[in-house]
mmCIF file with all atom_site columns, C-alpha atoms in Angstrom:
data_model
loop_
_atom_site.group_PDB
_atom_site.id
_atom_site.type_symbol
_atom_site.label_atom_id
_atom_site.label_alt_id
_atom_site.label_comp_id
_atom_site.label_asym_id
_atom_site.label_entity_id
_atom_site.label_seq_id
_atom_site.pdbx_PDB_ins_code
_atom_site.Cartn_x
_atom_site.Cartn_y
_atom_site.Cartn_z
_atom_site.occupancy
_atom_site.B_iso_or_equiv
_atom_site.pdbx_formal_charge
_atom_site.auth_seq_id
_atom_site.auth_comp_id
_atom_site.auth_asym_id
_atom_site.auth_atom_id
_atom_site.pdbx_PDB_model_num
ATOM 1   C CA . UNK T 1 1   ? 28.133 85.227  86.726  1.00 0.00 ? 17  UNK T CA 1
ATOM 2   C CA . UNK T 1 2   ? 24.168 84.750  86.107  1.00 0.00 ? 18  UNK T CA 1
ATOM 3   C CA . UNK T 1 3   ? 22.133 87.535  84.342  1.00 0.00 ? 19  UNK T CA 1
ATOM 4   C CA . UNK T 1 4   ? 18.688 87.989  85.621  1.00 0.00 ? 20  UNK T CA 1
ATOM 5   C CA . UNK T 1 5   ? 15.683 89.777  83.557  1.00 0.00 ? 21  UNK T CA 1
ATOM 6   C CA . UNK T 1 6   ? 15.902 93.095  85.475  1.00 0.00 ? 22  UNK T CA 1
ATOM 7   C CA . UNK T 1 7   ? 17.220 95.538  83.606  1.00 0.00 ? 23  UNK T CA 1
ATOM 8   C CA . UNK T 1 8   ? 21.272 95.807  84.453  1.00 0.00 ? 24  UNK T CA 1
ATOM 9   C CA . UNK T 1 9   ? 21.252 93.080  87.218  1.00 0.00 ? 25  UNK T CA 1
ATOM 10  C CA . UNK T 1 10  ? 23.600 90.523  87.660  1.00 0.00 ? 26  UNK T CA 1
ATOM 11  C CA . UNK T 1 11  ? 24.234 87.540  90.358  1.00 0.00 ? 27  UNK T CA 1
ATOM 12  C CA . UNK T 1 12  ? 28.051 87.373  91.616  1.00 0.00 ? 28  UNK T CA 1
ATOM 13  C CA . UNK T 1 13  ? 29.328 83.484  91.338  1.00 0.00 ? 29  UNK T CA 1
ATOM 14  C CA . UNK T 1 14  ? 32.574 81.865  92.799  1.00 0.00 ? 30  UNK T CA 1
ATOM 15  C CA . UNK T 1 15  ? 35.228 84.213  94.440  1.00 0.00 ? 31  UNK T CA 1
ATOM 16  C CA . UNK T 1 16  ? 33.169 87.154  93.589  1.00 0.00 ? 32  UNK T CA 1
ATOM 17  C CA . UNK T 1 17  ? 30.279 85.673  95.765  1.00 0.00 ? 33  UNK T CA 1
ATOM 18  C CA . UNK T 1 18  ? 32.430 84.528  98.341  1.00 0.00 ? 34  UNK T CA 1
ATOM 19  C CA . UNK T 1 19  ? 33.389 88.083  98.877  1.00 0.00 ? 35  UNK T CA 1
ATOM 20  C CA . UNK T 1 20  ? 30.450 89.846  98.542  1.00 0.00 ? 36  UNK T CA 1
ATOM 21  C CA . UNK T 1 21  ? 29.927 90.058  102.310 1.00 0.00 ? 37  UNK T CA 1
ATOM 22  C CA . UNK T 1 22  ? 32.504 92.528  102.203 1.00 0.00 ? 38  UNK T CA 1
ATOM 23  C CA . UNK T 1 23  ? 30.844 95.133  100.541 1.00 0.00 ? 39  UNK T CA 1
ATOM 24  C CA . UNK T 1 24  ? 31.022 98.312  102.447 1.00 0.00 ? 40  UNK T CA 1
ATOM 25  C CA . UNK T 1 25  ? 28.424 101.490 102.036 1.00 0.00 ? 41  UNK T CA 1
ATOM 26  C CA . UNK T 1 26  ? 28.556 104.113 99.306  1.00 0.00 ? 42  UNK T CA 1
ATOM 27  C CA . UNK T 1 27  ? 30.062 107.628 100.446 1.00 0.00 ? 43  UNK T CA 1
ATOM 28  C CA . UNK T 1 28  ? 29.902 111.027 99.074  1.00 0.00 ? 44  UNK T CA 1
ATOM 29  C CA . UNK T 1 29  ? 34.053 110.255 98.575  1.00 0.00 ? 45  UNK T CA 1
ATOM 30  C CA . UNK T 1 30  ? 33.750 107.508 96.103  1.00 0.00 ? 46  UNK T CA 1
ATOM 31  C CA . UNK T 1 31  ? 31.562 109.053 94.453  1.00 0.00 ? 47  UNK T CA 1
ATOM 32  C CA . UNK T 1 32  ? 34.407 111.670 93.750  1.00 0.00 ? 48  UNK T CA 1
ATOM 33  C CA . UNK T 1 33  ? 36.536 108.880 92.237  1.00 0.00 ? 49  UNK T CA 1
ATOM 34  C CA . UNK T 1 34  ? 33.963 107.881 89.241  1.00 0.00 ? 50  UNK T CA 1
ATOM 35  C CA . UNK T 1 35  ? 34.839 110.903 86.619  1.00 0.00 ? 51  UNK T CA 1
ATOM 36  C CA . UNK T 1 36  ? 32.721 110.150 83.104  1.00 0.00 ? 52  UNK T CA 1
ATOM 37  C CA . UNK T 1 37  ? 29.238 110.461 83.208  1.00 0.00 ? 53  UNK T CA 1
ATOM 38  C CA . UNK T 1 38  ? 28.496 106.967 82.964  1.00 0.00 ? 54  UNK T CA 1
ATOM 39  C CA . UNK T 1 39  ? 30.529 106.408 85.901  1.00 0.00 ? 55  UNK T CA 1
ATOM 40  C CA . UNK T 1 40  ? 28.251 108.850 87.931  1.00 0.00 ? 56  UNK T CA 1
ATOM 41  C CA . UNK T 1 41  ? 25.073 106.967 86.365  1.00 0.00 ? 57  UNK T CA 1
ATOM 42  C CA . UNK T 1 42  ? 26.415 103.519 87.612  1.00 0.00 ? 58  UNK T CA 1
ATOM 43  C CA . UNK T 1 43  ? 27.520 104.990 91.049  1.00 0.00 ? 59  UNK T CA 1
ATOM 44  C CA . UNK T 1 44  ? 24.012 106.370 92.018  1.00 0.00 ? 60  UNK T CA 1
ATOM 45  C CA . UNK T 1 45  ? 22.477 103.349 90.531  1.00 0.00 ? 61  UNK T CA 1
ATOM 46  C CA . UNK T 1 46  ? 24.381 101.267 92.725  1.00 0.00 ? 62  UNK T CA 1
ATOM 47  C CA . UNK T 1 47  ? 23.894 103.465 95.691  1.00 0.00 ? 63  UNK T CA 1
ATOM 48  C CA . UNK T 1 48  ? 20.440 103.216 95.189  1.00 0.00 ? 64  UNK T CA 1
ATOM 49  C CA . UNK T 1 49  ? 20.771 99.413  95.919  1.00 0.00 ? 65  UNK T CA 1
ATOM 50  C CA . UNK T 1 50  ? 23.360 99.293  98.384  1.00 0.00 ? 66  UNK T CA 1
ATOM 51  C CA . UNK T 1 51  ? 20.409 97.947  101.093 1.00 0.00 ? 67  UNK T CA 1
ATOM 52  C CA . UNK T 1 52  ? 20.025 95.230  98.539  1.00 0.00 ? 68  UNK T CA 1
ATOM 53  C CA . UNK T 1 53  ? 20.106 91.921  98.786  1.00 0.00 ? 69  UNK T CA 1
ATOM 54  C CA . UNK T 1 54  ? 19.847 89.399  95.701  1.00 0.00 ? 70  UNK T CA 1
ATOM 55  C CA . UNK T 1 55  ? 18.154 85.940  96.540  1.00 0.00 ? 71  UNK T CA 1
ATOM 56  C CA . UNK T 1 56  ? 18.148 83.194  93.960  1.00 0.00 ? 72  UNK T CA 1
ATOM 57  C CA . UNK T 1 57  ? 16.790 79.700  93.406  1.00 0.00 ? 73  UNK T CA 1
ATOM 58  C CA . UNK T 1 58  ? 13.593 80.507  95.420  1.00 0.00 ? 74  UNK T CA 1
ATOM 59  C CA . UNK T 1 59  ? 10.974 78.449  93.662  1.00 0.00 ? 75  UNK T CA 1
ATOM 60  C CA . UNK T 1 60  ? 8.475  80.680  91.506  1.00 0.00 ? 76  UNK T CA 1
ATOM 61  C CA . UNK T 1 61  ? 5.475  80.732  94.642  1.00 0.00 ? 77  UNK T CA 1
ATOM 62  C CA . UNK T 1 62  ? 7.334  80.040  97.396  1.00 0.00 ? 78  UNK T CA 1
ATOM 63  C CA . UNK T 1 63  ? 7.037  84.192  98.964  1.00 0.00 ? 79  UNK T CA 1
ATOM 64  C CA . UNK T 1 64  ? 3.001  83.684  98.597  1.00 0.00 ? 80  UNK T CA 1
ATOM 65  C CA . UNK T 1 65  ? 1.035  86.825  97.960  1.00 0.00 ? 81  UNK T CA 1
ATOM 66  C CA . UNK T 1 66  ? 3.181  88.655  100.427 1.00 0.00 ? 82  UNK T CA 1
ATOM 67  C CA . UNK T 1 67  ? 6.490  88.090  99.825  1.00 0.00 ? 83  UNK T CA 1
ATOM 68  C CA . UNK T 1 68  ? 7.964  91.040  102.885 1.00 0.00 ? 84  UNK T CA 1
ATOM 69  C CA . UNK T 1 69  ? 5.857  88.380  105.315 1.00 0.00 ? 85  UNK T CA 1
ATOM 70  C CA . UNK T 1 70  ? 7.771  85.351  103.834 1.00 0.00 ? 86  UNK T CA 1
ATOM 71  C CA . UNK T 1 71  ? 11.294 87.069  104.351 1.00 0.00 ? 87  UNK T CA 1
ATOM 72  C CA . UNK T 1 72  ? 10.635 88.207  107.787 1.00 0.00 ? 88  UNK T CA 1
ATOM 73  C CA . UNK T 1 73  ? 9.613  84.355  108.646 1.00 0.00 ? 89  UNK T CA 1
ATOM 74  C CA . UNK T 1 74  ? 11.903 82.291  105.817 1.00 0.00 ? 90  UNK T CA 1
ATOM 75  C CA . UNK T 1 75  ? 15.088 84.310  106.920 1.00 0.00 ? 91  UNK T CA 1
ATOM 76  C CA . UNK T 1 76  ? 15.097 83.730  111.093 1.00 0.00 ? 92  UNK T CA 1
ATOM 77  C CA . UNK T 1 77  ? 13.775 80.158  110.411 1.00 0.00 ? 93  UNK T CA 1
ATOM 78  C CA . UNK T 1 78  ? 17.479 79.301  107.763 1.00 0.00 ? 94  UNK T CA 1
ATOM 79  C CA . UNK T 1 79  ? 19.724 81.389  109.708 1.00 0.00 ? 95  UNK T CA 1
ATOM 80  C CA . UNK T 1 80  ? 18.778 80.738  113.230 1.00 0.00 ? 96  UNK T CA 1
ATOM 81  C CA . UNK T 1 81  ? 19.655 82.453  116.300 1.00 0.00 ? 97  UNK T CA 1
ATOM 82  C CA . UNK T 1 82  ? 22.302 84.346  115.027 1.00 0.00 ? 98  UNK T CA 1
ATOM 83  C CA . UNK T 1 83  ? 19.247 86.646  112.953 1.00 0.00 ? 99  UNK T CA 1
ATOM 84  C CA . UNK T 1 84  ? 16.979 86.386  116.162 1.00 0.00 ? 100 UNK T CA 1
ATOM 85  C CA . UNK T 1 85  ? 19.098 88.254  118.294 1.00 0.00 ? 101 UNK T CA 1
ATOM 86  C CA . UNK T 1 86  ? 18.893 91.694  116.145 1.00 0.00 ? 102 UNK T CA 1
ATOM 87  C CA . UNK T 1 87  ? 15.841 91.291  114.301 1.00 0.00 ? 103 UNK T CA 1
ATOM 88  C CA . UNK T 1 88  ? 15.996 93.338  111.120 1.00 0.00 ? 104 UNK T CA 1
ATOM 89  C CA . UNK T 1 89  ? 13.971 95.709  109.293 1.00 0.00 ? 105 UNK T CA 1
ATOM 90  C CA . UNK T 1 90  ? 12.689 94.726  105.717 1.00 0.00 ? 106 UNK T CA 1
ATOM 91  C CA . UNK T 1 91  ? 11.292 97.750  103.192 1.00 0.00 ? 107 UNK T CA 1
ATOM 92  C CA . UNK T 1 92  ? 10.258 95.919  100.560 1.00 0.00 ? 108 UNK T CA 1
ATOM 93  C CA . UNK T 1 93  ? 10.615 91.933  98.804  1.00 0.00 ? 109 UNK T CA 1
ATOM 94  C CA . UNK T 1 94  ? 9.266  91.101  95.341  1.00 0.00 ? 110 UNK T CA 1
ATOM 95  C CA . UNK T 1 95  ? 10.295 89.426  92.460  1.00 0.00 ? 111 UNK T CA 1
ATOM 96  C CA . UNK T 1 96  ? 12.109 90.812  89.927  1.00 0.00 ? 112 UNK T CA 1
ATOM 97  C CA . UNK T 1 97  ? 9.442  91.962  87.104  1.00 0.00 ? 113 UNK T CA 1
ATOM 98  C CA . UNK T 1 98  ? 10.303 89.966  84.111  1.00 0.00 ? 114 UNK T CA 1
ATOM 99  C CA . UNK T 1 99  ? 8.263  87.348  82.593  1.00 0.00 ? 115 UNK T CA 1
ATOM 100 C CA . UNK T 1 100 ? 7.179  83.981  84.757  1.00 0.00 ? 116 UNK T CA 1
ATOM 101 C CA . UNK T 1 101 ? 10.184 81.306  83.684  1.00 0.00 ? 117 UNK T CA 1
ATOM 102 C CA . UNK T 1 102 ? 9.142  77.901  82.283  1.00 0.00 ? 118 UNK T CA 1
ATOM 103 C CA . UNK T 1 103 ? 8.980  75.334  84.423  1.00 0.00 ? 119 UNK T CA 1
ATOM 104 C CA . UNK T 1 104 ? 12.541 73.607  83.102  1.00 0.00 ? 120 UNK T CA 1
ATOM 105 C CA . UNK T 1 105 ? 13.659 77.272  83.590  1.00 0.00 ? 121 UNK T CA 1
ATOM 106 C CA . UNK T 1 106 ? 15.717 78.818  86.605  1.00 0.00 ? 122 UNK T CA 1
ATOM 107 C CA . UNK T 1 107 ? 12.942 81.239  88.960  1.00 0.00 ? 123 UNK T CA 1
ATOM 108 C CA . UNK T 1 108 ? 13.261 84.910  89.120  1.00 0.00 ? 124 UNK T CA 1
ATOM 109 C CA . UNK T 1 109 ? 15.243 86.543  91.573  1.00 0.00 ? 125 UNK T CA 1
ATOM 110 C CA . UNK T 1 110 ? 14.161 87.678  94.794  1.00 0.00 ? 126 UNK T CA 1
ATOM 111 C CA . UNK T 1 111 ? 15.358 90.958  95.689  1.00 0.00 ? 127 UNK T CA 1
ATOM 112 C CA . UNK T 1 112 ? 14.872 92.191  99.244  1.00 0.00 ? 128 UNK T CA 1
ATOM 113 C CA . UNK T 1 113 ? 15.357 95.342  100.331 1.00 0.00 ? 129 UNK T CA 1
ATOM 114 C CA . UNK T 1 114 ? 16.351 96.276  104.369 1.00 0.00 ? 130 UNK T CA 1
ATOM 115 C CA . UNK T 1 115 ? 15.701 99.141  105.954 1.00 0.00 ? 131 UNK T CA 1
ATOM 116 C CA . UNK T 1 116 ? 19.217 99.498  107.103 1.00 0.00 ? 132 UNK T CA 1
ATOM 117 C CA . UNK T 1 117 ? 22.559 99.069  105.054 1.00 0.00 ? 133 UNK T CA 1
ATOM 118 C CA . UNK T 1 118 ? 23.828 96.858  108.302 1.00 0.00 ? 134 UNK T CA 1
ATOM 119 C CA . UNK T 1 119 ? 21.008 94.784  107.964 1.00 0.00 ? 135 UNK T CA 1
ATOM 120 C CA . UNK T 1 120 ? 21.889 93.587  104.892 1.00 0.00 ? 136 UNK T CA 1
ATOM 121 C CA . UNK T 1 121 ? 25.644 93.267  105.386 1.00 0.00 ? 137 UNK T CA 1
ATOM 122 C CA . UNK T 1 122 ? 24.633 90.665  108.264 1.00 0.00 ? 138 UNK T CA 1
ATOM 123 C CA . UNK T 1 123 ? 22.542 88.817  106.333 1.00 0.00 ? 139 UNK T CA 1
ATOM 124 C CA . UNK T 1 124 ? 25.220 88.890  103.618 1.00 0.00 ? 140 UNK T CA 1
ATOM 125 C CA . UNK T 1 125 ? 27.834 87.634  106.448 1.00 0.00 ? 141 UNK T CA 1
ATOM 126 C CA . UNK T 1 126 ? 25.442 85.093  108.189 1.00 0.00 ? 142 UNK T CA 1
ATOM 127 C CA . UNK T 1 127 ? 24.123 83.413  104.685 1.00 0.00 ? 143 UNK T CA 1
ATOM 128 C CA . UNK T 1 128 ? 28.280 83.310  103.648 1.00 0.00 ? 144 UNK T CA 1
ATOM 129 C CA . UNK T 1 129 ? 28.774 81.982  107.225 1.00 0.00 ? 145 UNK T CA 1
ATOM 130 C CA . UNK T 1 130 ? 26.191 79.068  106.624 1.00 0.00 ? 146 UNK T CA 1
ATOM 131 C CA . UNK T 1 131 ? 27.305 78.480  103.373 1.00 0.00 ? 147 UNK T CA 1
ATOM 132 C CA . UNK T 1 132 ? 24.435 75.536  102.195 1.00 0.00 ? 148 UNK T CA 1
ATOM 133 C CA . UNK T 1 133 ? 20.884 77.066  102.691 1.00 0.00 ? 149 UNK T CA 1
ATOM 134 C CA . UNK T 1 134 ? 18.060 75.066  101.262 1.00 0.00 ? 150 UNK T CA 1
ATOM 135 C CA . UNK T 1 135 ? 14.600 74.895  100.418 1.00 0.00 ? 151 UNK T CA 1
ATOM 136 C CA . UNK T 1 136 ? 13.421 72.706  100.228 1.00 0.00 ? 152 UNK T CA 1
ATOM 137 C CA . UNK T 1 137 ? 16.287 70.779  99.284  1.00 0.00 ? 153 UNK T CA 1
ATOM 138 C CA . UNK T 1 138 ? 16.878 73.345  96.435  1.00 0.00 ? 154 UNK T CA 1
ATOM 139 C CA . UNK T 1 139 ? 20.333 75.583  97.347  1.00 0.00 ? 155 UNK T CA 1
ATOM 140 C CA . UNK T 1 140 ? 19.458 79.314  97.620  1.00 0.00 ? 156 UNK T CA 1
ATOM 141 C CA . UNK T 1 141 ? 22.115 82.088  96.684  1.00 0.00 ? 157 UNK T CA 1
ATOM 142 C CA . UNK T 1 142 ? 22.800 85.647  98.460  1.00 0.00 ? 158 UNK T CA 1
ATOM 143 C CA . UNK T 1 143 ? 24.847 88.120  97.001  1.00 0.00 ? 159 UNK T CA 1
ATOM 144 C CA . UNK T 1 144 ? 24.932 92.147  97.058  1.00 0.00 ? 160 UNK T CA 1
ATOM 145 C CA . UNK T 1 145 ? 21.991 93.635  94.398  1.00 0.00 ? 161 UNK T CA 1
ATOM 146 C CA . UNK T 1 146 ? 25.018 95.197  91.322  1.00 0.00 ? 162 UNK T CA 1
ATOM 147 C CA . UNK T 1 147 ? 24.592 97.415  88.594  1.00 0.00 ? 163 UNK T CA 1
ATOM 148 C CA . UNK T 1 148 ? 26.107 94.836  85.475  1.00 0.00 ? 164 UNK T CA 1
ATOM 149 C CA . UNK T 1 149 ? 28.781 97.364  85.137  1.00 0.00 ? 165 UNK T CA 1
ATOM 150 C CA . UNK T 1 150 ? 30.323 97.047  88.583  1.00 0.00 ? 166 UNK T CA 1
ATOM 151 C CA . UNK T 1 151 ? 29.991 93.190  88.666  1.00 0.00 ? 167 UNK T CA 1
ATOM 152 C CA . UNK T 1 152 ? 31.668 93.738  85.358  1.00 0.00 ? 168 UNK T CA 1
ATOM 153 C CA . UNK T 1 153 ? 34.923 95.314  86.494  1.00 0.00 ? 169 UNK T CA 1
ATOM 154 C CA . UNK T 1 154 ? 34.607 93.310  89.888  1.00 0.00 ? 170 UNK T CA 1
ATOM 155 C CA . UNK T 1 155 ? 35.209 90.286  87.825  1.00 0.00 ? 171 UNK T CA 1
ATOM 156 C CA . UNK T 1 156 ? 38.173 91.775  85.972  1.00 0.00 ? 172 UNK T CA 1
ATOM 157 C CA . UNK T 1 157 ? 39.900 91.493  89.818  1.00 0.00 ? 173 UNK T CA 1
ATOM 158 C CA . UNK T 1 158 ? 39.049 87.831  90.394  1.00 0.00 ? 174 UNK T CA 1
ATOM 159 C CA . UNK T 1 159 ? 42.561 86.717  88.780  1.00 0.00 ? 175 UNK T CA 1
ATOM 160 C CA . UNK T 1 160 ? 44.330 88.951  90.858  1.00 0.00 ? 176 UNK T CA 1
ATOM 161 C CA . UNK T 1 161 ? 42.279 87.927  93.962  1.00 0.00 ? 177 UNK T CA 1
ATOM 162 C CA . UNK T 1 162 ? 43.114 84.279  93.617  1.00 0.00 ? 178 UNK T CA 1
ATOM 163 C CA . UNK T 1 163 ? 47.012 85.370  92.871  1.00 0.00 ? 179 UNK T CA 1
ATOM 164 C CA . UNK T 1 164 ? 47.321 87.262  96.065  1.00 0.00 ? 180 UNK T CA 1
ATOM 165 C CA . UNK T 1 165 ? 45.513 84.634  97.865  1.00 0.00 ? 181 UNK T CA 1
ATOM 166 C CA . UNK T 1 166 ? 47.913 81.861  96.719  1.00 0.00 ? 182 UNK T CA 1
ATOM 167 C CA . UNK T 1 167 ? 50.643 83.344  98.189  1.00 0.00 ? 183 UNK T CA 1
ATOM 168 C CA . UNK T 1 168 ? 48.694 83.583  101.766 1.00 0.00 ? 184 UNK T CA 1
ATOM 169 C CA . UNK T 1 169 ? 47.432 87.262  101.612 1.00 0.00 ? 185 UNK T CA 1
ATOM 170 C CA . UNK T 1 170 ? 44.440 88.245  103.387 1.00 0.00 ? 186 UNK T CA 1
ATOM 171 C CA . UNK T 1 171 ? 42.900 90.725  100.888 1.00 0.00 ? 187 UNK T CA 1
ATOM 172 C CA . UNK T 1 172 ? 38.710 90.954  99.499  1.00 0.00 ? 188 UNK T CA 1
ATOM 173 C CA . UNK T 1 173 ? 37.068 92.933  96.707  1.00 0.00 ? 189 UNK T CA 1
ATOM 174 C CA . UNK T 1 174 ? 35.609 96.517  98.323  1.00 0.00 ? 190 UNK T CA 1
ATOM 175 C CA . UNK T 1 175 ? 33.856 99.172  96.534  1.00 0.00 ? 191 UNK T CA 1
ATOM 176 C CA . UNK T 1 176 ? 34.007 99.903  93.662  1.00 0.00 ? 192 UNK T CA 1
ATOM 177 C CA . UNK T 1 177 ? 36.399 97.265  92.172  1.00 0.00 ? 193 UNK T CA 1
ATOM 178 C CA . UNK T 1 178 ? 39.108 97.392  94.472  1.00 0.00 ? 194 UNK T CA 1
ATOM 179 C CA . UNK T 1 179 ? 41.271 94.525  96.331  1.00 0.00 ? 195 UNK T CA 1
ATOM 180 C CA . UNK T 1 180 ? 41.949 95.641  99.848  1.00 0.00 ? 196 UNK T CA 1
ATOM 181 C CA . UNK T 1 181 ? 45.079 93.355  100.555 1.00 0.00 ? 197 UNK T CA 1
ATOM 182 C CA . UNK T 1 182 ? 46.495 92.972  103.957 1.00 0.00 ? 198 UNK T CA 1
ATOM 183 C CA . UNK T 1 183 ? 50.781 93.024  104.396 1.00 0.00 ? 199 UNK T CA 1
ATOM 184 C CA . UNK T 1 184 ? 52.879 91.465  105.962 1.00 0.00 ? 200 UNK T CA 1
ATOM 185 C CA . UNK T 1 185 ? 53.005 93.832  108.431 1.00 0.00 ? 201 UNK T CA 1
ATOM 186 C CA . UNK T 1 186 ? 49.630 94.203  109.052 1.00 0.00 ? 202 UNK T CA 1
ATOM 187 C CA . UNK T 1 187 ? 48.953 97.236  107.647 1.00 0.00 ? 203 UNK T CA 1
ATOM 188 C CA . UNK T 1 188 ? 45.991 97.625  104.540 1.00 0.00 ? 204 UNK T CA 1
ATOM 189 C CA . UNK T 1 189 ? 46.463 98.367  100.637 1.00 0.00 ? 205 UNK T CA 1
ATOM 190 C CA . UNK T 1 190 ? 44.766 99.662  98.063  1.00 0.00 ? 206 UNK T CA 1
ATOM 191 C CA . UNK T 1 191 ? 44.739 98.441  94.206  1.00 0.00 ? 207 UNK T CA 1
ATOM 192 C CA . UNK T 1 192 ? 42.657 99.704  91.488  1.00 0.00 ? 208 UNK T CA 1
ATOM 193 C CA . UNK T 1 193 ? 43.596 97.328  88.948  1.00 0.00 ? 209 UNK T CA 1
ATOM 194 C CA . UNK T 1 194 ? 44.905 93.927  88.021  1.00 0.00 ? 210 UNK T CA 1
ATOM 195 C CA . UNK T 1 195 ? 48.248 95.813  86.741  1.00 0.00 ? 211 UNK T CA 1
ATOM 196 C CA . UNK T 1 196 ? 48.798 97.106  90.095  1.00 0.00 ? 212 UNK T CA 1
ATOM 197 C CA . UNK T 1 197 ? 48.585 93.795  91.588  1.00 0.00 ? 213 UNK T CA 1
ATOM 198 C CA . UNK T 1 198 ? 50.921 92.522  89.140  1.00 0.00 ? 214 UNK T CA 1
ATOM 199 C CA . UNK T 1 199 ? 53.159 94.810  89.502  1.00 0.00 ? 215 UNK T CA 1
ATOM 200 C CA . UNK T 1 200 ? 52.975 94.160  93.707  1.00 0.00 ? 216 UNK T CA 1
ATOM 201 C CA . UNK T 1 201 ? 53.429 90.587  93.024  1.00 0.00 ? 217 UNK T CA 1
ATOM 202 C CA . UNK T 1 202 ? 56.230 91.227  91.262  1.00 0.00 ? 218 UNK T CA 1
ATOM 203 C CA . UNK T 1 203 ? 58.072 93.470  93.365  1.00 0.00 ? 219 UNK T CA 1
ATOM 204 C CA . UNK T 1 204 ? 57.305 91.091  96.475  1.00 0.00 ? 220 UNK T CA 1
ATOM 205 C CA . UNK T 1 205 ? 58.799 88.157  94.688  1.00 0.00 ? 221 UNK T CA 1
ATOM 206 C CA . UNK T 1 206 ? 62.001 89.912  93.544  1.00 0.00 ? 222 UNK T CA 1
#
């Protein structure tokens, strides 16, 4: 997991990237699971970036002067025809507003904004689809635009993730730190923590 400058902003890595195309939108109803004040904070903040989408390793430069021109080009050039046929809508693309980096240093993020939460949920899926996107010949990164907190206790679930997934179950992190695991029997589960995984492993092992 990579910190960038931005106040509270942090870059998924490994399983958590992997998964990040899974992210579904923000309702009214999980809002009613996040009880402390802090949790309601972190819930609109997150809300507020659910069109999001995080884009490192761009060189410092590389979006010109105009950086919503250079996304609307850049991203139907990498991902092809799969983008072309649904063009999408971007609000807003800029860097993210802390100092220039060094030159030995890694560049700022680029943090593009679509106009619609499906928007960015396809580029999420296409760019995890593609897997190496470069420029040029440097590897670029997507992953959902997270509050520090929620990457925070999204990362708490990676152990469990990889346990479930080692014995052959189709399950992903969802909002707001939650493995959705699939059975046996095709049906869908919930589980808010790593204990409650642990305690499912158990019980499916006995």
């Amino acid at each position: 997991m990579r910190k960038d400058g931005q106040k509270n902003t942090q870059i998924p890595d490994g399983e958590e990237a992997k998964d990040g195309a899974q992210e579904q939108p923000l309702t009214d109803e999980d809002s009613d699971t996040e009880s402390s004040p802090d949790s309601k904070v972190d819930y609109l903040e997150n809300y507020s970036r659910q069109n999001n989408v995080c884009t490192a390793g761009l060189k410092e430069g590389t979006e010109g002067r105009n950086p919503v021109k250079f996304s609307g080009e850049w991203l139907p050039q990498v991902l092809g025809d799969a983008y072309s046929s649904s063009p999408m809508d971007t609000e807003r693309a800029h860097r993210t507003p802390n100092s220039k980096p060094a030159l030995n240093e890694p560049p700022r993020l680029v943090l593009i904004r679509f106009l619609h939460h499906q928007d960015r949920e396809k580029i999420l899926r296409l760019t995890k689809e593609k897997e190496n996107i470069t420029i040029p010949e440097k590897k670029v990164n997507f992953s959902p635009d997270m509050s520090l907190e929620l990457v925070r206790h999204r990362k708490q679930m990676i152990p469990a993730l990889k346990a479930l997934k080692e014995r052959n179950f189709t399950c992903y992190i969802t909002y707001p730190a939650r493995l959705r695991v699939q059975l046996k029997d095709g049906k869908f589960r919930l589980f808010n923590t790593p204990g409650d995984v642990s305690k499912f492993i158990d019980e499916y092992q006995t």
